[in-house]
Coordinates of C-alpha atoms in Angstrom, one line a residue:
X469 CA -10.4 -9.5 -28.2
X470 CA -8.4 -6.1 -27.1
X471 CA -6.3 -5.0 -30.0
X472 CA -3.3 -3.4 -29.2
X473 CA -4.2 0.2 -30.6
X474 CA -6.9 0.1 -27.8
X475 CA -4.3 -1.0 -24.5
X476 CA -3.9 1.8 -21.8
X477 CA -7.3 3.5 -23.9
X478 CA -9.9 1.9 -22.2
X479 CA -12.0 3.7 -19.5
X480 CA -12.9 1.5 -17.0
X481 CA -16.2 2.2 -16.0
X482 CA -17.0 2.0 -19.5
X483 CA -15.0 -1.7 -19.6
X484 CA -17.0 -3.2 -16.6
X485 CA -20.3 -2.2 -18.6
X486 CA -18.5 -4.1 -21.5
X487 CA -17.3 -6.7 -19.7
X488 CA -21.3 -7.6 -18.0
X489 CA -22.6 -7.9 -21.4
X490 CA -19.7 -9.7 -23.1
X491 CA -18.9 -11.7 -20.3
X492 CA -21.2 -11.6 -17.2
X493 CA -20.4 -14.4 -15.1
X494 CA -16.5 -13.8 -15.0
X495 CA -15.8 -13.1 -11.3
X496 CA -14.8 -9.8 -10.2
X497 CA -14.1 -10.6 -6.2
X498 CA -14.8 -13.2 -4.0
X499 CA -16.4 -12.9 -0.5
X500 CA -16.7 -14.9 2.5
X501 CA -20.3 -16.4 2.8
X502 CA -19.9 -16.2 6.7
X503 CA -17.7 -13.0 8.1
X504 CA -17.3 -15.2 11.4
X505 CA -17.0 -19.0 9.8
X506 CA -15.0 -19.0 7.0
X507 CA -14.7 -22.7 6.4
X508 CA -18.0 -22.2 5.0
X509 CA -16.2 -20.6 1.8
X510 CA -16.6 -17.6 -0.3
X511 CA -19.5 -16.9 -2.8
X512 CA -17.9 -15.2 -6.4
X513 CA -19.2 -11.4 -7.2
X514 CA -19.4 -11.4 -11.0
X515 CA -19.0 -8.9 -13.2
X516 CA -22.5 -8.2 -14.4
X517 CA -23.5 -7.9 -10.6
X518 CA -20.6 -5.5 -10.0
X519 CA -21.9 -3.1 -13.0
X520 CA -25.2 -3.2 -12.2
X521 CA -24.3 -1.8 -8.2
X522 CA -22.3 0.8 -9.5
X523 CA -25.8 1.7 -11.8
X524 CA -27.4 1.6 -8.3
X525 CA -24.5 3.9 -6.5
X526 CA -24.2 6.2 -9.4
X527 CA -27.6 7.1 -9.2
X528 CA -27.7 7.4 -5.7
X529 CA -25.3 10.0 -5.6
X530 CA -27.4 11.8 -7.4
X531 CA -30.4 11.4 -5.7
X532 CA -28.3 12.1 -2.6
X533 CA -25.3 15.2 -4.1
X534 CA -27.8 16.4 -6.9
X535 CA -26.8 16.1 -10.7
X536 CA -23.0 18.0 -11.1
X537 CA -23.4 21.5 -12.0
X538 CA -19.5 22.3 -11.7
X539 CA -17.4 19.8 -12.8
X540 CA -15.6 17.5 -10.9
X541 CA -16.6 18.4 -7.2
X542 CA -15.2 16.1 -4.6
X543 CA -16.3 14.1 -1.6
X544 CA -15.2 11.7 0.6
X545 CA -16.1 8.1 1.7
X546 CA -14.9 6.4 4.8
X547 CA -16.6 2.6 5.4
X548 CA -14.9 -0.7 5.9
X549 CA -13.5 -2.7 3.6
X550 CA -16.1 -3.9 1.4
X551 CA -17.1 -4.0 -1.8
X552 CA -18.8 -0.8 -1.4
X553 CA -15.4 1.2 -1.9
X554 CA -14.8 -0.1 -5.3
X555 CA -18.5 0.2 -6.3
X556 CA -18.9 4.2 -4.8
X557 CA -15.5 4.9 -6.4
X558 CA -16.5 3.7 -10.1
X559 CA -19.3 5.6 -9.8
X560 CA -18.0 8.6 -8.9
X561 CA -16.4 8.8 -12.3
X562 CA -20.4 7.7 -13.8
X563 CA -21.6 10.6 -12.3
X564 CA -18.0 13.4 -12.9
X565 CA -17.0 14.2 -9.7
X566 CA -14.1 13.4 -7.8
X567 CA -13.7 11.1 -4.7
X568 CA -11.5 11.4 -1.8
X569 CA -10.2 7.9 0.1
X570 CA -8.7 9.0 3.4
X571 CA -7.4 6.3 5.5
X572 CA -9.2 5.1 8.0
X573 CA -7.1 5.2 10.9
X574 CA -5.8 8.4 10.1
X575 CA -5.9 11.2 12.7
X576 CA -8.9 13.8 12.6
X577 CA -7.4 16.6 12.5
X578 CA -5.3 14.5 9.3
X579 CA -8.5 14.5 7.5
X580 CA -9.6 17.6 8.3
X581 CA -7.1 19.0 6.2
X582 CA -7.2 16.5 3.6
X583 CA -11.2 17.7 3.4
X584 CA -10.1 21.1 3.2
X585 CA -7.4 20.8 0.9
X586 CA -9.6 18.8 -2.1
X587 CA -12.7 21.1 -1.4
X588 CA -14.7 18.1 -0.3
X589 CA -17.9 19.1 -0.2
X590 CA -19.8 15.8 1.5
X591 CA -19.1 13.0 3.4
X592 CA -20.6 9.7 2.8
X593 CA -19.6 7.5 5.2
X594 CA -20.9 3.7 6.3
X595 CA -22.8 3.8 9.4
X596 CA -20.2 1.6 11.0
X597 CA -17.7 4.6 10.5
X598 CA -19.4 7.3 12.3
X599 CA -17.4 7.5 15.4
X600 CA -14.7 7.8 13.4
X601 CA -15.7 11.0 11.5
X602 CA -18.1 12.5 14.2
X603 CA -15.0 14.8 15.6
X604 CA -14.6 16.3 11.7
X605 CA -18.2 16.7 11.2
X606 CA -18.2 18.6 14.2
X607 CA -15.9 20.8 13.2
X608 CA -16.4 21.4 9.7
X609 CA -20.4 22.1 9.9
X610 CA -20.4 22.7 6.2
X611 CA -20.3 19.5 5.1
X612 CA -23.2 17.3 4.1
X613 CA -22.5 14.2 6.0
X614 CA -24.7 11.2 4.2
X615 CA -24.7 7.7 5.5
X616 CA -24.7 5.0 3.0
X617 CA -26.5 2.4 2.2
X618 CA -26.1 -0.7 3.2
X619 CA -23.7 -2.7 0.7
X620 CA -26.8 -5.3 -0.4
X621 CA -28.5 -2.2 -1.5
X622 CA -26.7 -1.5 -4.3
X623 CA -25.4 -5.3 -4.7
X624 CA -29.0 -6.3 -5.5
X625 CA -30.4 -8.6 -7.8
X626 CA -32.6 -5.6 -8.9
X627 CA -31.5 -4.7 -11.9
X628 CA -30.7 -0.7 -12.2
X629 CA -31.7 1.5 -14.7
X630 CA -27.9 2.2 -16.6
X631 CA -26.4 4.6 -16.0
X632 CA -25.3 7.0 -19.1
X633 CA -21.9 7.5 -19.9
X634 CA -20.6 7.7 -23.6
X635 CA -17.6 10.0 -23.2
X636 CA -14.7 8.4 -25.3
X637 CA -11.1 7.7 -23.8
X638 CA -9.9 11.4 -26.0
X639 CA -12.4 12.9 -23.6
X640 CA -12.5 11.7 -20.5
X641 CA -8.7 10.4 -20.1
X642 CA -6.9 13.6 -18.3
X643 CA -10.6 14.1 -16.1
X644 CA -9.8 13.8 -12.8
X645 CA -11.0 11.2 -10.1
X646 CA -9.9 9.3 -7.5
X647 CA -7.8 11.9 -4.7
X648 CA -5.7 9.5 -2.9
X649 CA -3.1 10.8 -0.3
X650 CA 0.7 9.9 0.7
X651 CA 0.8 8.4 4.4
X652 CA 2.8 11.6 5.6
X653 CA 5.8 9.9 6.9
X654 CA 7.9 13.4 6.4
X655 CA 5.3 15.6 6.4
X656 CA 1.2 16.3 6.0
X657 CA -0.2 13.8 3.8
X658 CA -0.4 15.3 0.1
X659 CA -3.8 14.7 -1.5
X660 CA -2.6 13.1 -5.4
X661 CA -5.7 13.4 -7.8
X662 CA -6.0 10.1 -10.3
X663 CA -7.0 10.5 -13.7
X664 CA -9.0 8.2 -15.9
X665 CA -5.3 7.6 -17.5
X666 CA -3.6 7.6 -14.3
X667 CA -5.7 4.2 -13.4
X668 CA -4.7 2.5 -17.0
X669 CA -1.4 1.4 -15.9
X670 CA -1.4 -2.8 -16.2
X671 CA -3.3 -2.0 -19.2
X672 CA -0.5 -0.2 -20.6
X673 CA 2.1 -1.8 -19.4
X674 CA 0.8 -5.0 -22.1
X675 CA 2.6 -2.8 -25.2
X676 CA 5.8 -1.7 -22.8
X677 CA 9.0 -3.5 -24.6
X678 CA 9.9 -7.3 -23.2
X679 CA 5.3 -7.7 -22.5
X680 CA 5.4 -11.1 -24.1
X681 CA 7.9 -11.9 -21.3
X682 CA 7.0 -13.2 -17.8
X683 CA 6.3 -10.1 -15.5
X684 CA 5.4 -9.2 -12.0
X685 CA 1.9 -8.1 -12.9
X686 CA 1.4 -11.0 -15.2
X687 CA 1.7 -13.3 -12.0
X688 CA -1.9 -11.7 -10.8
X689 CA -3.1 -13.0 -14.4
X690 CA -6.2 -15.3 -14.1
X691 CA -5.8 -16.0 -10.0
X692 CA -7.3 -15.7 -6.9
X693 CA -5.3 -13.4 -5.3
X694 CA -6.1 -12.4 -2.1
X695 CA -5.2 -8.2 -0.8
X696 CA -4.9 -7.6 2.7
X697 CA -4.3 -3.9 1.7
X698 CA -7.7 -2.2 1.8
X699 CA -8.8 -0.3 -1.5
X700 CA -8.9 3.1 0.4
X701 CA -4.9 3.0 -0.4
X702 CA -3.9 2.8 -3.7
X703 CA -2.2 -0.3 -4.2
X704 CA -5.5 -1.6 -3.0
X705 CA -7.5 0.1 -5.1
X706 CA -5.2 -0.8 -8.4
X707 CA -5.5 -4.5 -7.6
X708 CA -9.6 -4.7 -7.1
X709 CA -10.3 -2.3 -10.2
X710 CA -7.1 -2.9 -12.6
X711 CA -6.3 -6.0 -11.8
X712 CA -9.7 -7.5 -12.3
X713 CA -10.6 -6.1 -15.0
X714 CA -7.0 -6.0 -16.7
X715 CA -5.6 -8.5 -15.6
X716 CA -8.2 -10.9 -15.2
X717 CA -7.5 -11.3 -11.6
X718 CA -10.5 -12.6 -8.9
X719 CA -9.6 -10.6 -5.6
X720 CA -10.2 -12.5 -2.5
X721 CA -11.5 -10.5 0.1
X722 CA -11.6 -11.3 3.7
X723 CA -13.9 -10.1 6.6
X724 CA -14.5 -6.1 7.5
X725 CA -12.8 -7.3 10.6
X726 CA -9.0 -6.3 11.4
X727 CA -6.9 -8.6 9.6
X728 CA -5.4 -10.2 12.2
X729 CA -2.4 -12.9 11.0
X730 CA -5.0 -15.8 12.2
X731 CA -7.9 -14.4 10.0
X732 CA -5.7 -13.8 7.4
X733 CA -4.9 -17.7 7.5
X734 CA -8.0 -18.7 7.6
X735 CA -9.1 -16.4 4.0
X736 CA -6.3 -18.2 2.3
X737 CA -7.3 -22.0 3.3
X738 CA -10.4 -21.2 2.2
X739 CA -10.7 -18.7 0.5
X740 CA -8.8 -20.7 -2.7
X741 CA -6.0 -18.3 -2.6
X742 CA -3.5 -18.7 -5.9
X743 CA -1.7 -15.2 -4.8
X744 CA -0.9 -12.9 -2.3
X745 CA -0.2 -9.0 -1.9
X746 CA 0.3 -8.2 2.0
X747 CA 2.8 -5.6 4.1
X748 CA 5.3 -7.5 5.2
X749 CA 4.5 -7.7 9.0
X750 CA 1.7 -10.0 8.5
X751 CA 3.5 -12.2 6.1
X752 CA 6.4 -12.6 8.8
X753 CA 3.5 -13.5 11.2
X754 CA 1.7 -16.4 9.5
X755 CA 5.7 -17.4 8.9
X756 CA 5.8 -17.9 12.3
X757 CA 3.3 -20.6 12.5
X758 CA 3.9 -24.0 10.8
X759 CA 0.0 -24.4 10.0
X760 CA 0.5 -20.5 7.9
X761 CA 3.8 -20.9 6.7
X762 CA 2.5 -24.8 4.9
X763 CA 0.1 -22.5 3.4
X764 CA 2.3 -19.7 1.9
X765 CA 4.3 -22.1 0.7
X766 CA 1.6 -23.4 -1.4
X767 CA 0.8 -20.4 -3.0
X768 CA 2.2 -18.9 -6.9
X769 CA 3.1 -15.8 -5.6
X770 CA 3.4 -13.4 -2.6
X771 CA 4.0 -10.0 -3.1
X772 CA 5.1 -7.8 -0.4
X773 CA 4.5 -4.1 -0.1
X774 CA 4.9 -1.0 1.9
X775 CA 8.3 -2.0 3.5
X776 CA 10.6 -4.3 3.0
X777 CA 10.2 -7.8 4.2
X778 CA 13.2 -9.1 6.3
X779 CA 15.7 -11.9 5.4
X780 CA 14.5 -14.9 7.8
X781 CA 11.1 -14.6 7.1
X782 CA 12.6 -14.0 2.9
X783 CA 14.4 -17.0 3.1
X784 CA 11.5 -19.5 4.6
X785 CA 9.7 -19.0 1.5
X786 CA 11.7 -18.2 -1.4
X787 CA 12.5 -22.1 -2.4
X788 CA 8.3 -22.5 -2.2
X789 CA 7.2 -20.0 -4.2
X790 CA 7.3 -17.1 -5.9
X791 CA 8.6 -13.8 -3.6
X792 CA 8.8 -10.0 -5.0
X793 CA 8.4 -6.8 -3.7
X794 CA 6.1 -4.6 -5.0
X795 CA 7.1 -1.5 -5.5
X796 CA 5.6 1.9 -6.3
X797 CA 4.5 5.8 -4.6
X798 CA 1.5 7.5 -4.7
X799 CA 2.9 10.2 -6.8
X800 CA 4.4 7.9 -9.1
X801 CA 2.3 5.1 -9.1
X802 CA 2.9 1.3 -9.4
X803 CA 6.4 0.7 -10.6
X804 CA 6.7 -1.8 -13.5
X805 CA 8.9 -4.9 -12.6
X806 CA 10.7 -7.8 -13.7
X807 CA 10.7 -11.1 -11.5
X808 CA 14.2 -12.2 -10.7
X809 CA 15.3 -15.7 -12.3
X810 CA 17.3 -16.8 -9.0
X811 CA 15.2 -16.9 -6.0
X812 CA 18.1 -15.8 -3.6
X813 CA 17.5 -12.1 -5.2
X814 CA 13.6 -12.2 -3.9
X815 CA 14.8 -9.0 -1.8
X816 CA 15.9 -6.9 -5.4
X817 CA 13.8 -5.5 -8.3
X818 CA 14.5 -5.4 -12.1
X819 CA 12.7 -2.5 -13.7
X820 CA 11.3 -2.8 -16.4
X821 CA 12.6 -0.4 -19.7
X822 CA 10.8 2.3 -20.8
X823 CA 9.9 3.9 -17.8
X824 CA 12.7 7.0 -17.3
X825 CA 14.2 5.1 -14.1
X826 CA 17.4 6.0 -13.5
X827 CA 20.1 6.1 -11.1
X828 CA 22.1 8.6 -9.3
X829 CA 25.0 8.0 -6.8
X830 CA 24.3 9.7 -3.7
X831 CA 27.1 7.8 -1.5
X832 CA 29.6 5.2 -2.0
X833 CA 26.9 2.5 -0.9
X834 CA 23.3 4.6 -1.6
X835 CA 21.8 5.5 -5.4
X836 CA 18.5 7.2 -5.4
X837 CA 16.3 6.7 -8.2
X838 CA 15.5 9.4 -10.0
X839 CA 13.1 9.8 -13.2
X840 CA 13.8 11.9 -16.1
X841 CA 11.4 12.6 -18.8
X842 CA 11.7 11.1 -22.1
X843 CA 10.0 11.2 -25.4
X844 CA 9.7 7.6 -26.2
X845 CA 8.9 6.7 -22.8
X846 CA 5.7 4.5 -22.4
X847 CA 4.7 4.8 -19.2
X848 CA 5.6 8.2 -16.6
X849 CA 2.9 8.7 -14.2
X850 CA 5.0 11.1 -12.7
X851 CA 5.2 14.2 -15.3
X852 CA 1.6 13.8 -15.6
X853 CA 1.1 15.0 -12.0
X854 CA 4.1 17.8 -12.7
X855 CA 4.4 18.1 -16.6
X856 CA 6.7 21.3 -15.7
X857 CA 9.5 19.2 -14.3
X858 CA 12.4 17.1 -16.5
X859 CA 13.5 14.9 -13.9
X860 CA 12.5 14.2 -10.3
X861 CA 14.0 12.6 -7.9
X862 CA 12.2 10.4 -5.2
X863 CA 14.6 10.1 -2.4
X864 CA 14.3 6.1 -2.4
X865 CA 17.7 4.8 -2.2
X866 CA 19.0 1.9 -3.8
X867 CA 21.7 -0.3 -3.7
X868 CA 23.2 -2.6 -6.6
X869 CA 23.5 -6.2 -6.2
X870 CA 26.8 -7.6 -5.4
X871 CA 27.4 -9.2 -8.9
X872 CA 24.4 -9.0 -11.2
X873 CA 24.2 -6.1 -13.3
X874 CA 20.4 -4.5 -13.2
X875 CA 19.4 -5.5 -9.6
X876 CA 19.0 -3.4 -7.2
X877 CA 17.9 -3.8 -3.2
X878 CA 15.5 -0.7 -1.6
X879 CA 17.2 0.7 1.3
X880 CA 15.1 3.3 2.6
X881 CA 14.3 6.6 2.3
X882 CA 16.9 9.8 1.8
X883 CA 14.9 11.7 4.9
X884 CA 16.0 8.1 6.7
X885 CA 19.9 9.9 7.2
X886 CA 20.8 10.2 10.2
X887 CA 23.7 12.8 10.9
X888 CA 25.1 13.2 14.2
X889 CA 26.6 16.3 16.1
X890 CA 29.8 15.2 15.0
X891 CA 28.9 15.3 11.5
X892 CA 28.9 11.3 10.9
X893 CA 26.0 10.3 9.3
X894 CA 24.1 6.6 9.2
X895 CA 21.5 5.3 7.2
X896 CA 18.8 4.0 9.9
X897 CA 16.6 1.7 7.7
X898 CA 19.6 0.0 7.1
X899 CA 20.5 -0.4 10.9
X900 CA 16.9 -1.1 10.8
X901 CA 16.8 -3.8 8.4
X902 CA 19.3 -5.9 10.1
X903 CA 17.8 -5.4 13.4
X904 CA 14.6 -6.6 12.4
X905 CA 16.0 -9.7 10.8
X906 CA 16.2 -11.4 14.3
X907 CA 13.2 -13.2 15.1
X908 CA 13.7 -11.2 18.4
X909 CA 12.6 -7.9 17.3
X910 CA 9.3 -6.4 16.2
X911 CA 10.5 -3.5 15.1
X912 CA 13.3 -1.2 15.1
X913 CA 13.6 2.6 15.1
X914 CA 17.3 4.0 15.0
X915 CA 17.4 7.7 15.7
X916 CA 19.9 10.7 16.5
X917 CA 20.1 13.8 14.8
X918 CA 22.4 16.5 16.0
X919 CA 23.1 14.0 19.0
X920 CA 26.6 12.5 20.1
X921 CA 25.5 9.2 19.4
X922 CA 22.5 7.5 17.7
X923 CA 20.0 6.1 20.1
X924 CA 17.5 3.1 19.5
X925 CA 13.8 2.4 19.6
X926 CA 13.4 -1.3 20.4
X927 CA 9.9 -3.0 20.2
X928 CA 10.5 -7.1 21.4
X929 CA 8.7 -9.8 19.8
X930 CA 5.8 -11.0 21.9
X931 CA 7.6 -14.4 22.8
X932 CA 10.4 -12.1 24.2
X933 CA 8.7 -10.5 26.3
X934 CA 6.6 -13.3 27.6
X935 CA 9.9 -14.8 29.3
X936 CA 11.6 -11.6 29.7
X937 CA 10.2 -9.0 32.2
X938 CA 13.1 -6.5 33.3
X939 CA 15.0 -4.1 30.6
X940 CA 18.4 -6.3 31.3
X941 CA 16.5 -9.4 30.7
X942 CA 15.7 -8.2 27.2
X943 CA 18.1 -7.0 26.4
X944 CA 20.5 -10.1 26.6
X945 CA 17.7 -12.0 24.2
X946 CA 17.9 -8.8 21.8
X947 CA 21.5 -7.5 22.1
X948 CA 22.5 -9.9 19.4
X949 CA 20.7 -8.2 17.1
X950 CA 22.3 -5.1 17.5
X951 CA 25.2 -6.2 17.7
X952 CA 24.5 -7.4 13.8
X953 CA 24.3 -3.9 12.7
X954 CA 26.8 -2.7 14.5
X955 CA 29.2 -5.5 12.8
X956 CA 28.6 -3.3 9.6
X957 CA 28.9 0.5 10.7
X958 CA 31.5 2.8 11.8
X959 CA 32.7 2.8 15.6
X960 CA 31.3 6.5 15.7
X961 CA 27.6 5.6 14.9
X962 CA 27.2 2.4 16.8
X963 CA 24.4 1.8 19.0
X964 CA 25.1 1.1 23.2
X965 CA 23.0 -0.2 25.7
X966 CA 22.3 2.8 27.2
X967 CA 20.7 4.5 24.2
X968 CA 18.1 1.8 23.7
X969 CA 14.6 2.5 24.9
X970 CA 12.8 -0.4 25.0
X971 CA 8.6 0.1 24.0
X972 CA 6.2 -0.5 25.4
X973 CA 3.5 -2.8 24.5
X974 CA 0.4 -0.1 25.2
X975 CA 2.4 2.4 23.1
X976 CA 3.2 0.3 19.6
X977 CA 5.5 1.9 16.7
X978 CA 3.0 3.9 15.0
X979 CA 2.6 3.2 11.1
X980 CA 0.5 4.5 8.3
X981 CA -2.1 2.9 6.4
X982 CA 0.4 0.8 3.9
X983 CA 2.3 -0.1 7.2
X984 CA 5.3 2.4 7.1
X985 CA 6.6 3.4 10.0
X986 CA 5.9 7.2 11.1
X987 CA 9.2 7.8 12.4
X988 CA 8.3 11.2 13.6
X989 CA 5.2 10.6 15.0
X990 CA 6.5 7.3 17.0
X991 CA 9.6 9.2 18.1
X992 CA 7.5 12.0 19.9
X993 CA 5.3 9.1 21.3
X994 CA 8.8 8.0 23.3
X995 CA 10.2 11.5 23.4
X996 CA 10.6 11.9 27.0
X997 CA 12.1 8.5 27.6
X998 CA 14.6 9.3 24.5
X999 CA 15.8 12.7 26.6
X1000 CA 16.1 11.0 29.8
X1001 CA 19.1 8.8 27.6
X1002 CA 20.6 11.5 26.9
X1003 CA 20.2 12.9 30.1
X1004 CA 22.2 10.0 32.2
X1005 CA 25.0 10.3 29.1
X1006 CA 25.5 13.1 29.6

């Protein structure tokens, strides 16, 4: 039994030793027994098997890095998503040096500078991933590339030699860890360093004021929950290390394979899902499906994260079960939230006290949460990163709900303004939002600045443009959609017909690893098309 003097102390690479001696068979994950026949079921990785692989890894890395000399020097790992992440991770911090999770389908020349920023040293990387990193090898001949093993070499039945590590919470809490980076949706990505404390956070959340009342994180209590959201990002990574051991959550995993919405399906019919945390595109997919959406339905929970999730596909399951966003930054960390009692206000978050959150009125519609330092605060990831600041401000913009007091609905980012040569401005994840509400739409990008008149990015559903092949054609199916946001926005930024470019389907929106769209990046992709608009207009 954790007293409550000991909640958000706990290391927890010394907790998962703990937790194999004191309670070996409790599941840690759950894997498919057959990556290409899943009605075969999933076999249950216990905690006494997941603590004796990271005594394999951890001495691996020596055999393969050497024993630290400095402190904390960093590498990287890049391999599908496997148990092997979490396993080379925890035993990074075993051995004191720092590891660096780039995401996989980020750019070269993205990691490249991510390698160079941290001071990475080495690259280990699963064989399966060495087309991917052959480019920045390449190019950065100083680094020790390593392939590693095979993920049944450290999940043996082979029982490792421990692996020593009796520094106490007082001396290992501030070391640093695991480097995860933002997705660079306004910029290059920015490397943030974890700290043994930084990765306490549903452990300390269990003293915050109103913990004996129902919470987000205590929905993940006890289930199977399955992530789709691989542990090289951080929400990932919080669910398969803190929510497991925390939490006492089983994560589900599915194949290595791309989760594609019918694979996901399939994991959840058999994989004895309770729970699910997954960006909201594939949760509007398997909506679409009667087989899928009977199976969401059935679930406790489904948390969406990464963007939000829009209204129709909201609405089919908020009677069925239980719907929140999930909510949180890199820099910052997971967020700690309230569920809402009436299941119309899935869409809105109630923060929980004791966190700094506060709110500043940026327009007569838009508040942007800011967080200011307090003394008796319990939980403020943020100052740890930059003790030096009082407040900070995060650029997410909020708005209030209609009528209940405490509520509040993400709308986007501040850098999501749009202000036009005329000086009228518009929000464009708004415009967004309610574009992409209509089954219609894939997704919407709304764009403009320093132009006479916004112009929009269009991608059609698939079952659009099945039926409709010329730009007219689709546009009839889609138009009402615009029309929607136009309903709701001055007669200066409303959206024509002739500033939509329609994508197309070789060139998707492009969008990071957590699924948020990189505006800039998918705007240069259709950059002549967007001046040839302008051109005609003009």
């Amino acid at each position: 039994m954790t007293s409550d003097s000991e909640r958000g102390k706990r290391l927890l690479s010394t907790t998962i030793d703990s937790l194999a001696l004191t309670e070996p068979d409790r599941p840690w994950i759950s894997v498919p027994r057959n990556d290409d026949d899943l009605s075969k079921g999933f076999t249950d990785i216990s905690f006494k098997q997941f603590s004796n692989a990271i005594n394999h890894a951890a001495h691996w890395l020596d055999s393969s890095l050497g024993k630290v000399a400095s402190k904390f020097k960093a590498f990287a790992y890049e391999g599908p998503a496997d148990a092997r992440l979490a396993i080379i991770t925890v035993a990074a911090a075993k051995v004191g040096r720092k590891i660096l999770l780039p995401f996989p389908l980020a750019p070269a020349q993205i990691k490249g500078y991510l390698l160079d920023k941290t001071e990475c040293t080495a690259f280990i990387y699963a064989e399966t991933s060495r087309h991917s990193i052959q480019s920045i090898l390449d190019e950065q001949p100083h680094l020790r590339a390593i392939v590693a093993p095979p993920l049944l070499e450290w999940m043996t039945e082979a029982q490792a030699e421990p692996y020593g590590f009796d520094k106490s919470w007082d001396e290992a809490a501030d070391d640093p860890w695991i480097i995860f980076h933002t997705s660079g949706t306004t910029g290059l990505p920015k490397p943030i360093i974890y700290t043994n404390r930084m990765m306490t956070i549903s452990d300390t959340a269990e003293f915050l004021p109103g913990s004996n009342q129902e919470s987000q994180a205590s929905h993940f209590a006890n289930r199977r929950v399955y992530s789709t959201i691989p542990m090289n990002h951080l929400v990932g990574m919080v669910v398969a290390l803190q929510g497991t051991v925390w939490l006492g959550t089983t994560v589900v995993l599915g194949p290595t394979k791309s989760t594609t919405p019918p694979l996901a399906a399939q994991v959840i019919q058999h994989g004895r899902v309770e729970g699910l945390i997954a960006p909201p595109i594939l949760i509007k997919a398997l909506s679409l499906q009667p087989a899928s959406l009977h199976h969401l339905r059935a679930l406790q929970f489904i948390d969406f994260a990464g963007a939000p999730l829009d209204h129709v596909t909201g609405d089919l399951l908020k009677g069925h079960t239980k719907l929140s966003p999930a909510f949180g930054t890199t820099e910052g960390g997971p967020y700690l939230t309230l569920p809402c009692a009436d299941p119309n206000d899935w869409a809105y978050l109630r923060f929980r006290p004791s966190q700094g959150i506060t709110f500043q009125q940026r327009s007569e519609q838009f508040y942007e949460l800011v967080f200011k330092k307090e003394k008796d605060a319990h939980w403020q990831q943020i100052f740890l990163l930059y003790p030096e600041l009082d407040e900070y401000p995060t650029k997410d913009l909020f708005q209030k709900h209609p009528s209940k007091e405490g509520l509040w609905l993400y709308s986007g980012r501040a850098d999501d303004m749009v202000v036009l040569a005329n000086g009228n401005g518009l929000h464009a994840s708004s415009m967004e939002d309610i574009i992409e509400r209509h089954s219609s739409v894939k997704a919407a990008l709304v764009g403009g600045d320093g132009r006479d008149r916004p112009f929009l990015l269009l991608q059609a559903s698939d079952e659009v443009l099945e039926v409709a092949k010329e730009r007219d054609d689709v546009l009839e199916v889609v138009w009402s959609a615009v029309e929607d946001a136009n309903s709701v926005s001055s007669e200066m930024v409303r959206i024509d017909r002739e500033h939509v470019v329609l994508s197309e389907p070789a060139r998707p929106f492009l969008r990071s690893g957590k699924d948020t769209l990189l505006r800039r990046e998918t705007v240069a992709l259709y950059k002549d098309e967007i001046e040839a608009i302008y051109e005609r207009s003009e």
